[in-house]
Amino acid sequence: MLRRILGKEIAHYVGAHKGLLACSLLLTALSALFVVVPAYLLQPFIDEGMKSGSDPVSWKIPWASFNSWDPSTWRRTELVLIEGISPNRLLLLLTLVAFAAVVVKSGAVYFSQLAAAAFSNRAVRNIRTELFGKFISLPAGFYHKQKIGELISRSTADLTVMQERISTILIGLVEYPLTALAFLVYLFLMNYRLTLIVFITVPVIVGLIRLFGRNVKKHSVDVQEALSHVTSSYQESISCLKVIQGFCKDEEECSKFRSLVDRHYQNIMKWSRWFLGLGPMMDSTVFLILPLALIVGKIYFQHSLGELMSLIYAFSRVYSPIKSLARVNNDLRTLQGATDRVFGILGTVSEIRDKDRAIQLPRHKEAIQLNGVDFSYGDSPVLTDISLTIRAGEMVAFVGSTGSGKSTLLDLIPRFYDVTKGSVTIDGIDIRDVSLRSLREQIGIVSQEIMLFHDTISNNIAYGSRRNSHERIVAAAEAACAHEFIMAQPKGYDTVVGDRGTLLSGGQRQRIAIARAIMSDPAILILDEAASALDAESEGLIQETISKLKGRMTILIVAHRLSTVREADRIYVLERGRIIESGAQDELLALNGRFRQLHDMQFKA
């Protein structure tokens, strides 16, 4: 049943909390049945309890008798609950019953909603956790095709829609039909003919619900898409703040953002017209027929004042849950739109994943090999026919023009991307045959764009290691030539580095990143443009660090600054995705080829 209502995706998460769900729905059903109690109390309260004098009265409720399913045999009768009681005592009794009904209903509603809040929030908590896990497990190629802000919107706005509507829908689908049914039973017991006259409006209401529901879902998806564009613009503008301010593009960016906000507003208003329009349409339909029905009840059926007041109350209340069901239908359509967006991501199959029966990669001791490797981004070739061997403990550098494929080549080793053709092996084992964890645990990575967490220096260094101690953290910092500047910070290793490490200089962030990589005790260290944006002093410290590490691990360097690759055992020169030269620095200089050109441009300048 849950699958049919919420869809199989959400039903899986809600169904995991069956106890809370059952408790909430049972209490909801109980509270719904108590809603009709005032209708049963109103007629005796007016017709019997308000009588003058002390003549005994009775408490009767409408009942029915019938001999077959033939409506002509149906007769309204009355079930006497109490008789021979004074009007004042009857009023007191009816008041106590009403009070007890209110207490029971209120308690049932409170605990029902509490249980509903628990199961819906737990379900969304689990979805949110899985969505985060999916985000950090998807390969880099996935994010080349997506706007980060739109993905953030799906993990915030869409999940908020789920959180707000799951419990509302499930409780509503129990509460409102039962409430309507309870009042319908009362109305049929009072006068089934009059009730049938009133309910000729039902087909019209059903048609309105379906029409409005379809449009609510359509515009709900549009609203969420527009909101994701707004979120994306926020994220992009904050990330590029210096560029915007530096080029004086404040007004242009505000204008672009205003157009996105206007689009979101327009979609919100379209959704609101359909979402809010159903109630007034239903009210108009109902109240066109209700006065006529009551006039017929008084003139044709000769109902007493108490019965008429009770009928008015019941008729007014029976349409309220039907109208609320229409809102539940709108909520369900809105939920479906959010579900499609969230589970569109959760259903994404990662191209980079462990194969069945993936093996554990032993610690690297022999060689890394690329065998006839081709790689493409979509239809754009990046690497072509790359074959090379890197022995354990070597320092190997990759140089070349921007866009020649250097960084992409190194991204293939930790399987951030998979080769289009050929293979990458470590110690003779194809890396596609090993588990990603066992592969990546052996690799330390330091990139040009250093990302540090808003945390202490100590925790940032320890991030890549499971065996953390202050002594090991200090040792890693000393190996990265970072200990001295860390101790000069206000709180030493307990200094918080700020968002993305912005409270540190570029060189300091680089050395923290190298310390983090060393802390993980990698067999392979990848340095991707690790010194390209640094001043001479910081570059010298990075080179000193690399010299200390040489021989302790296999070091792979991508560099624009050729001064950082002098100590490399071998240098590969790439051009347009192909290796065009390789050898030690002196050998490459002697060739008078592309490496010589790059060298002379830098050092003669």
JSON list of C-alpha atoms in Angstrom, two decimals, residues 5-127:
[
{"chain": "A", "resi": 5, "resn": "ILE", "atom": "CA", "xyz": [0.77, 5.92, -2.29]},
{"chain": "A", "resi": 6, "resn": "LEU", "atom": "CA", "xyz": [4.30, 7.28, -1.94]},
{"chain": "A", "resi": 7, "resn": "GLY", "atom": "CA", "xyz": [6.07, 5.35, -4.67]},
{"chain": "A", "resi": 8, "resn": "LYS", "atom": "CA", "xyz": [8.48, 2.48, -4.17]},
{"chain": "A", "resi": 9, "resn": "GLU", "atom": "CA", "xyz": [11.45, 4.78, -3.52]},
{"chain": "A", "resi": 10, "resn": "ILE", "atom": "CA", "xyz": [10.11, 6.60, -0.45]},
{"chain": "A", "resi": 11, "resn": "ALA", "atom": "CA", "xyz": [8.05, 3.59, 0.70]},
{"chain": "A", "resi": 12, "resn": "HIS", "atom": "CA", "xyz": [11.31, 1.69, 1.25]},
{"chain": "A", "resi": 13, "resn": "TYR", "atom": "CA", "xyz": [12.55, 4.28, 3.75]},
{"chain": "A", "resi": 14, "resn": "VAL", "atom": "CA", "xyz": [9.22, 4.88, 5.51]},
{"chain": "A", "resi": 15, "resn": "GLY", "atom": "CA", "xyz": [8.47, 1.15, 5.71]},
{"chain": "A", "resi": 16, "resn": "ALA", "atom": "CA", "xyz": [11.65, 0.64, 7.71]},
{"chain": "A", "resi": 17, "resn": "HIS", "atom": "CA", "xyz": [9.82, 2.26, 10.67]},
{"chain": "A", "resi": 18, "resn": "LYS", "atom": "CA", "xyz": [6.66, 0.13, 10.66]},
{"chain": "A", "resi": 19, "resn": "GLY", "atom": "CA", "xyz": [6.09, 0.37, 14.42]},
{"chain": "A", "resi": 20, "resn": "LEU", "atom": "CA", "xyz": [6.00, 4.16, 14.45]},
{"chain": "A", "resi": 21, "resn": "LEU", "atom": "CA", "xyz": [3.96, 4.21, 11.25]},
{"chain": "A", "resi": 22, "resn": "ALA", "atom": "CA", "xyz": [1.35, 1.79, 12.62]},
{"chain": "A", "resi": 23, "resn": "CYS", "atom": "CA", "xyz": [1.14, 3.67, 15.93]},
{"chain": "A", "resi": 24, "resn": "SER", "atom": "CA", "xyz": [0.66, 7.00, 14.17]},
{"chain": "A", "resi": 25, "resn": "LEU", "atom": "CA", "xyz": [-2.02, 5.74, 11.79]},
{"chain": "A", "resi": 26, "resn": "LEU", "atom": "CA", "xyz": [-3.98, 3.87, 14.49]},
{"chain": "A", "resi": 27, "resn": "LEU", "atom": "CA", "xyz": [-4.05, 6.95, 16.71]},
{"chain": "A", "resi": 28, "resn": "THR", "atom": "CA", "xyz": [-5.05, 9.04, 13.70]},
{"chain": "A", "resi": 29, "resn": "ALA", "atom": "CA", "xyz": [-7.95, 6.68, 13.03]},
{"chain": "A", "resi": 30, "resn": "LEU", "atom": "CA", "xyz": [-9.04, 6.95, 16.67]},
{"chain": "A", "resi": 31, "resn": "SER", "atom": "CA", "xyz": [-8.96, 10.76, 16.58]},
{"chain": "A", "resi": 32, "resn": "ALA", "atom": "CA", "xyz": [-10.90, 10.80, 13.30]},
{"chain": "A", "resi": 33, "resn": "LEU", "atom": "CA", "xyz": [-13.76, 8.75, 14.77]},
{"chain": "A", "resi": 34, "resn": "PHE", "atom": "CA", "xyz": [-14.08, 11.13, 17.73]},
{"chain": "A", "resi": 35, "resn": "VAL", "atom": "CA", "xyz": [-14.61, 14.12, 15.42]},
{"chain": "A", "resi": 36, "resn": "VAL", "atom": "CA", "xyz": [-18.23, 13.07, 14.80]},
{"chain": "A", "resi": 37, "resn": "VAL", "atom": "CA", "xyz": [-19.14, 13.02, 18.52]},
{"chain": "A", "resi": 38, "resn": "PRO", "atom": "CA", "xyz": [-20.41, 16.66, 18.55]},
{"chain": "A", "resi": 39, "resn": "ALA", "atom": "CA", "xyz": [-22.94, 15.80, 15.84]},
{"chain": "A", "resi": 40, "resn": "TYR", "atom": "CA", "xyz": [-24.44, 13.09, 18.05]},
{"chain": "A", "resi": 41, "resn": "LEU", "atom": "CA", "xyz": [-24.52, 15.49, 21.02]},
{"chain": "A", "resi": 42, "resn": "LEU", "atom": "CA", "xyz": [-25.93, 18.57, 19.30]},
{"chain": "A", "resi": 43, "resn": "GLN", "atom": "CA", "xyz": [-29.46, 17.28, 18.58]},
{"chain": "A", "resi": 44, "resn": "PRO", "atom": "CA", "xyz": [-30.24, 16.02, 22.13]},
{"chain": "A", "resi": 45, "resn": "PHE", "atom": "CA", "xyz": [-28.54, 19.11, 23.59]},
{"chain": "A", "resi": 46, "resn": "ILE", "atom": "CA", "xyz": [-31.00, 21.42, 21.77]},
{"chain": "A", "resi": 47, "resn": "ASP", "atom": "CA", "xyz": [-34.16, 19.31, 21.56]},
{"chain": "A", "resi": 48, "resn": "GLU", "atom": "CA", "xyz": [-34.01, 17.65, 24.99]},
{"chain": "A", "resi": 49, "resn": "GLY", "atom": "CA", "xyz": [-31.56, 19.46, 27.22]},
{"chain": "A", "resi": 50, "resn": "MET", "atom": "CA", "xyz": [-32.92, 22.93, 26.46]},
{"chain": "A", "resi": 51, "resn": "LYS", "atom": "CA", "xyz": [-36.52, 22.03, 27.37]},
{"chain": "A", "resi": 52, "resn": "SER", "atom": "CA", "xyz": [-38.06, 24.10, 30.13]},
{"chain": "A", "resi": 53, "resn": "GLY", "atom": "CA", "xyz": [-39.48, 22.44, 33.23]},
{"chain": "A", "resi": 54, "resn": "SER", "atom": "CA", "xyz": [-38.41, 19.31, 35.04]},
{"chain": "A", "resi": 55, "resn": "ASP", "atom": "CA", "xyz": [-40.20, 16.66, 32.98]},
{"chain": "A", "resi": 56, "resn": "PRO", "atom": "CA", "xyz": [-37.87, 13.71, 32.36]},
{"chain": "A", "resi": 57, "resn": "VAL", "atom": "CA", "xyz": [-36.22, 13.51, 28.93]},
{"chain": "A", "resi": 58, "resn": "SER", "atom": "CA", "xyz": [-34.15, 10.90, 27.12]},
{"chain": "A", "resi": 59, "resn": "TRP", "atom": "CA", "xyz": [-30.88, 10.78, 25.21]},
{"chain": "A", "resi": 60, "resn": "LYS", "atom": "CA", "xyz": [-31.44, 9.23, 21.82]},
{"chain": "A", "resi": 61, "resn": "ILE", "atom": "CA", "xyz": [-29.19, 8.94, 18.79]},
{"chain": "A", "resi": 62, "resn": "PRO", "atom": "CA", "xyz": [-30.27, 8.23, 15.19]},
{"chain": "A", "resi": 63, "resn": "TRP", "atom": "CA", "xyz": [-30.29, 4.57, 14.16]},
{"chain": "A", "resi": 64, "resn": "ALA", "atom": "CA", "xyz": [-31.59, 2.56, 11.23]},
{"chain": "A", "resi": 65, "resn": "SER", "atom": "CA", "xyz": [-33.43, -0.67, 10.53]},
{"chain": "A", "resi": 66, "resn": "PHE", "atom": "CA", "xyz": [-33.71, -2.52, 7.22]},
{"chain": "A", "resi": 67, "resn": "ASN", "atom": "CA", "xyz": [-34.78, -5.96, 6.09]},
{"chain": "A", "resi": 68, "resn": "SER", "atom": "CA", "xyz": [-32.83, -6.15, 2.83]},
{"chain": "A", "resi": 69, "resn": "TRP", "atom": "CA", "xyz": [-30.58, -4.13, 0.55]},
{"chain": "A", "resi": 70, "resn": "ASP", "atom": "CA", "xyz": [-33.72, -2.61, -0.96]},
{"chain": "A", "resi": 71, "resn": "PRO", "atom": "CA", "xyz": [-33.68, 1.08, 0.07]},
{"chain": "A", "resi": 72, "resn": "SER", "atom": "CA", "xyz": [-37.49, 1.08, 0.29]},
{"chain": "A", "resi": 73, "resn": "THR", "atom": "CA", "xyz": [-37.22, -1.13, 3.40]},
{"chain": "A", "resi": 74, "resn": "TRP", "atom": "CA", "xyz": [-34.84, 1.22, 5.19]},
{"chain": "A", "resi": 75, "resn": "ARG", "atom": "CA", "xyz": [-36.36, 2.99, 8.17]},
{"chain": "A", "resi": 76, "resn": "ARG", "atom": "CA", "xyz": [-34.87, 5.56, 10.48]},
{"chain": "A", "resi": 77, "resn": "THR", "atom": "CA", "xyz": [-35.18, 4.62, 14.14]},
{"chain": "A", "resi": 78, "resn": "GLU", "atom": "CA", "xyz": [-33.68, 5.95, 17.34]},
{"chain": "A", "resi": 79, "resn": "LEU", "atom": "CA", "xyz": [-31.43, 4.17, 19.78]},
{"chain": "A", "resi": 80, "resn": "VAL", "atom": "CA", "xyz": [-32.21, 5.21, 23.35]},
{"chain": "A", "resi": 81, "resn": "LEU", "atom": "CA", "xyz": [-29.07, 5.49, 25.45]},
{"chain": "A", "resi": 82, "resn": "ILE", "atom": "CA", "xyz": [-30.59, 7.03, 28.59]},
{"chain": "A", "resi": 83, "resn": "GLU", "atom": "CA", "xyz": [-34.18, 7.86, 29.47]},
{"chain": "A", "resi": 84, "resn": "GLY", "atom": "CA", "xyz": [-36.02, 9.33, 32.45]},
{"chain": "A", "resi": 85, "resn": "ILE", "atom": "CA", "xyz": [-33.37, 11.95, 33.18]},
{"chain": "A", "resi": 86, "resn": "SER", "atom": "CA", "xyz": [-33.92, 15.63, 33.95]},
{"chain": "A", "resi": 87, "resn": "PRO", "atom": "CA", "xyz": [-32.91, 18.20, 31.28]},
{"chain": "A", "resi": 88, "resn": "ASN", "atom": "CA", "xyz": [-30.25, 19.75, 33.53]},
{"chain": "A", "resi": 89, "resn": "ARG", "atom": "CA", "xyz": [-28.63, 16.40, 34.30]},
{"chain": "A", "resi": 90, "resn": "LEU", "atom": "CA", "xyz": [-28.71, 15.54, 30.59]},
{"chain": "A", "resi": 91, "resn": "LEU", "atom": "CA", "xyz": [-26.93, 18.83, 29.79]},
{"chain": "A", "resi": 92, "resn": "LEU", "atom": "CA", "xyz": [-24.27, 18.03, 32.39]},
{"chain": "A", "resi": 93, "resn": "LEU", "atom": "CA", "xyz": [-23.85, 14.50, 31.04]},
{"chain": "A", "resi": 94, "resn": "LEU", "atom": "CA", "xyz": [-23.57, 15.70, 27.43]},
{"chain": "A", "resi": 95, "resn": "THR", "atom": "CA", "xyz": [-20.98, 18.29, 28.50]},
{"chain": "A", "resi": 96, "resn": "LEU", "atom": "CA", "xyz": [-18.88, 15.64, 30.28]},
{"chain": "A", "resi": 97, "resn": "VAL", "atom": "CA", "xyz": [-19.07, 13.33, 27.26]},
{"chain": "A", "resi": 98, "resn": "ALA", "atom": "CA", "xyz": [-18.01, 16.20, 24.99]},
{"chain": "A", "resi": 99, "resn": "PHE", "atom": "CA", "xyz": [-15.09, 17.04, 27.30]},
{"chain": "A", "resi": 100, "resn": "ALA", "atom": "CA", "xyz": [-13.96, 13.39, 27.43]},
{"chain": "A", "resi": 101, "resn": "ALA", "atom": "CA", "xyz": [-14.17, 13.16, 23.63]},
{"chain": "A", "resi": 102, "resn": "VAL", "atom": "CA", "xyz": [-12.03, 16.30, 23.27]},
{"chain": "A", "resi": 103, "resn": "VAL", "atom": "CA", "xyz": [-9.40, 14.96, 25.70]},
{"chain": "A", "resi": 104, "resn": "VAL", "atom": "CA", "xyz": [-9.18, 11.58, 23.94]},
{"chain": "A", "resi": 105, "resn": "LYS", "atom": "CA", "xyz": [-9.07, 13.18, 20.48]},
{"chain": "A", "resi": 106, "resn": "SER", "atom": "CA", "xyz": [-6.44, 15.75, 21.48]},
{"chain": "A", "resi": 107, "resn": "GLY", "atom": "CA", "xyz": [-4.23, 13.10, 23.07]},
{"chain": "A", "resi": 108, "resn": "ALA", "atom": "CA", "xyz": [-4.57, 10.84, 20.05]},
{"chain": "A", "resi": 109, "resn": "VAL", "atom": "CA", "xyz": [-3.72, 13.72, 17.69]},
{"chain": "A", "resi": 110, "resn": "TYR", "atom": "CA", "xyz": [-0.64, 14.72, 19.73]},
{"chain": "A", "resi": 111, "resn": "PHE", "atom": "CA", "xyz": [0.89, 11.25, 19.94]},
{"chain": "A", "resi": 112, "resn": "SER", "atom": "CA", "xyz": [-0.08, 10.48, 16.35]},
{"chain": "A", "resi": 113, "resn": "GLN", "atom": "CA", "xyz": [1.73, 13.56, 15.06]},
{"chain": "A", "resi": 114, "resn": "LEU", "atom": "CA", "xyz": [4.71, 12.86, 17.33]},
{"chain": "A", "resi": 115, "resn": "ALA", "atom": "CA", "xyz": [5.06, 9.35, 15.89]},
{"chain": "A", "resi": 116, "resn": "ALA", "atom": "CA", "xyz": [4.57, 10.74, 12.37]},
{"chain": "A", "resi": 117, "resn": "ALA", "atom": "CA", "xyz": [7.30, 13.34, 12.93]},
{"chain": "A", "resi": 118, "resn": "ALA", "atom": "CA", "xyz": [9.60, 10.53, 14.08]},
{"chain": "A", "resi": 119, "resn": "PHE", "atom": "CA", "xyz": [9.08, 8.16, 11.13]},
{"chain": "A", "resi": 120, "resn": "SER", "atom": "CA", "xyz": [9.09, 10.91, 8.48]},
{"chain": "A", "resi": 121, "resn": "ASN", "atom": "CA", "xyz": [12.21, 12.61, 9.85]},
{"chain": "A", "resi": 122, "resn": "ARG", "atom": "CA", "xyz": [14.01, 9.29, 10.23]},
{"chain": "A", "resi": 123, "resn": "ALA", "atom": "CA", "xyz": [13.12, 8.37, 6.66]},
{"chain": "A", "resi": 124, "resn": "VAL", "atom": "CA", "xyz": [14.37, 11.72, 5.32]},
{"chain": "A", "resi": 125, "resn": "ARG", "atom": "CA", "xyz": [17.47, 11.50, 7.53]},
{"chain": "A", "resi": 126, "resn": "ASN", "atom": "CA", "xyz": [18.34, 8.18, 5.90]},
{"chain": "A", "resi": 127, "resn": "ILE", "atom": "CA", "xyz": [17.62, 9.54, 2.41]}
]
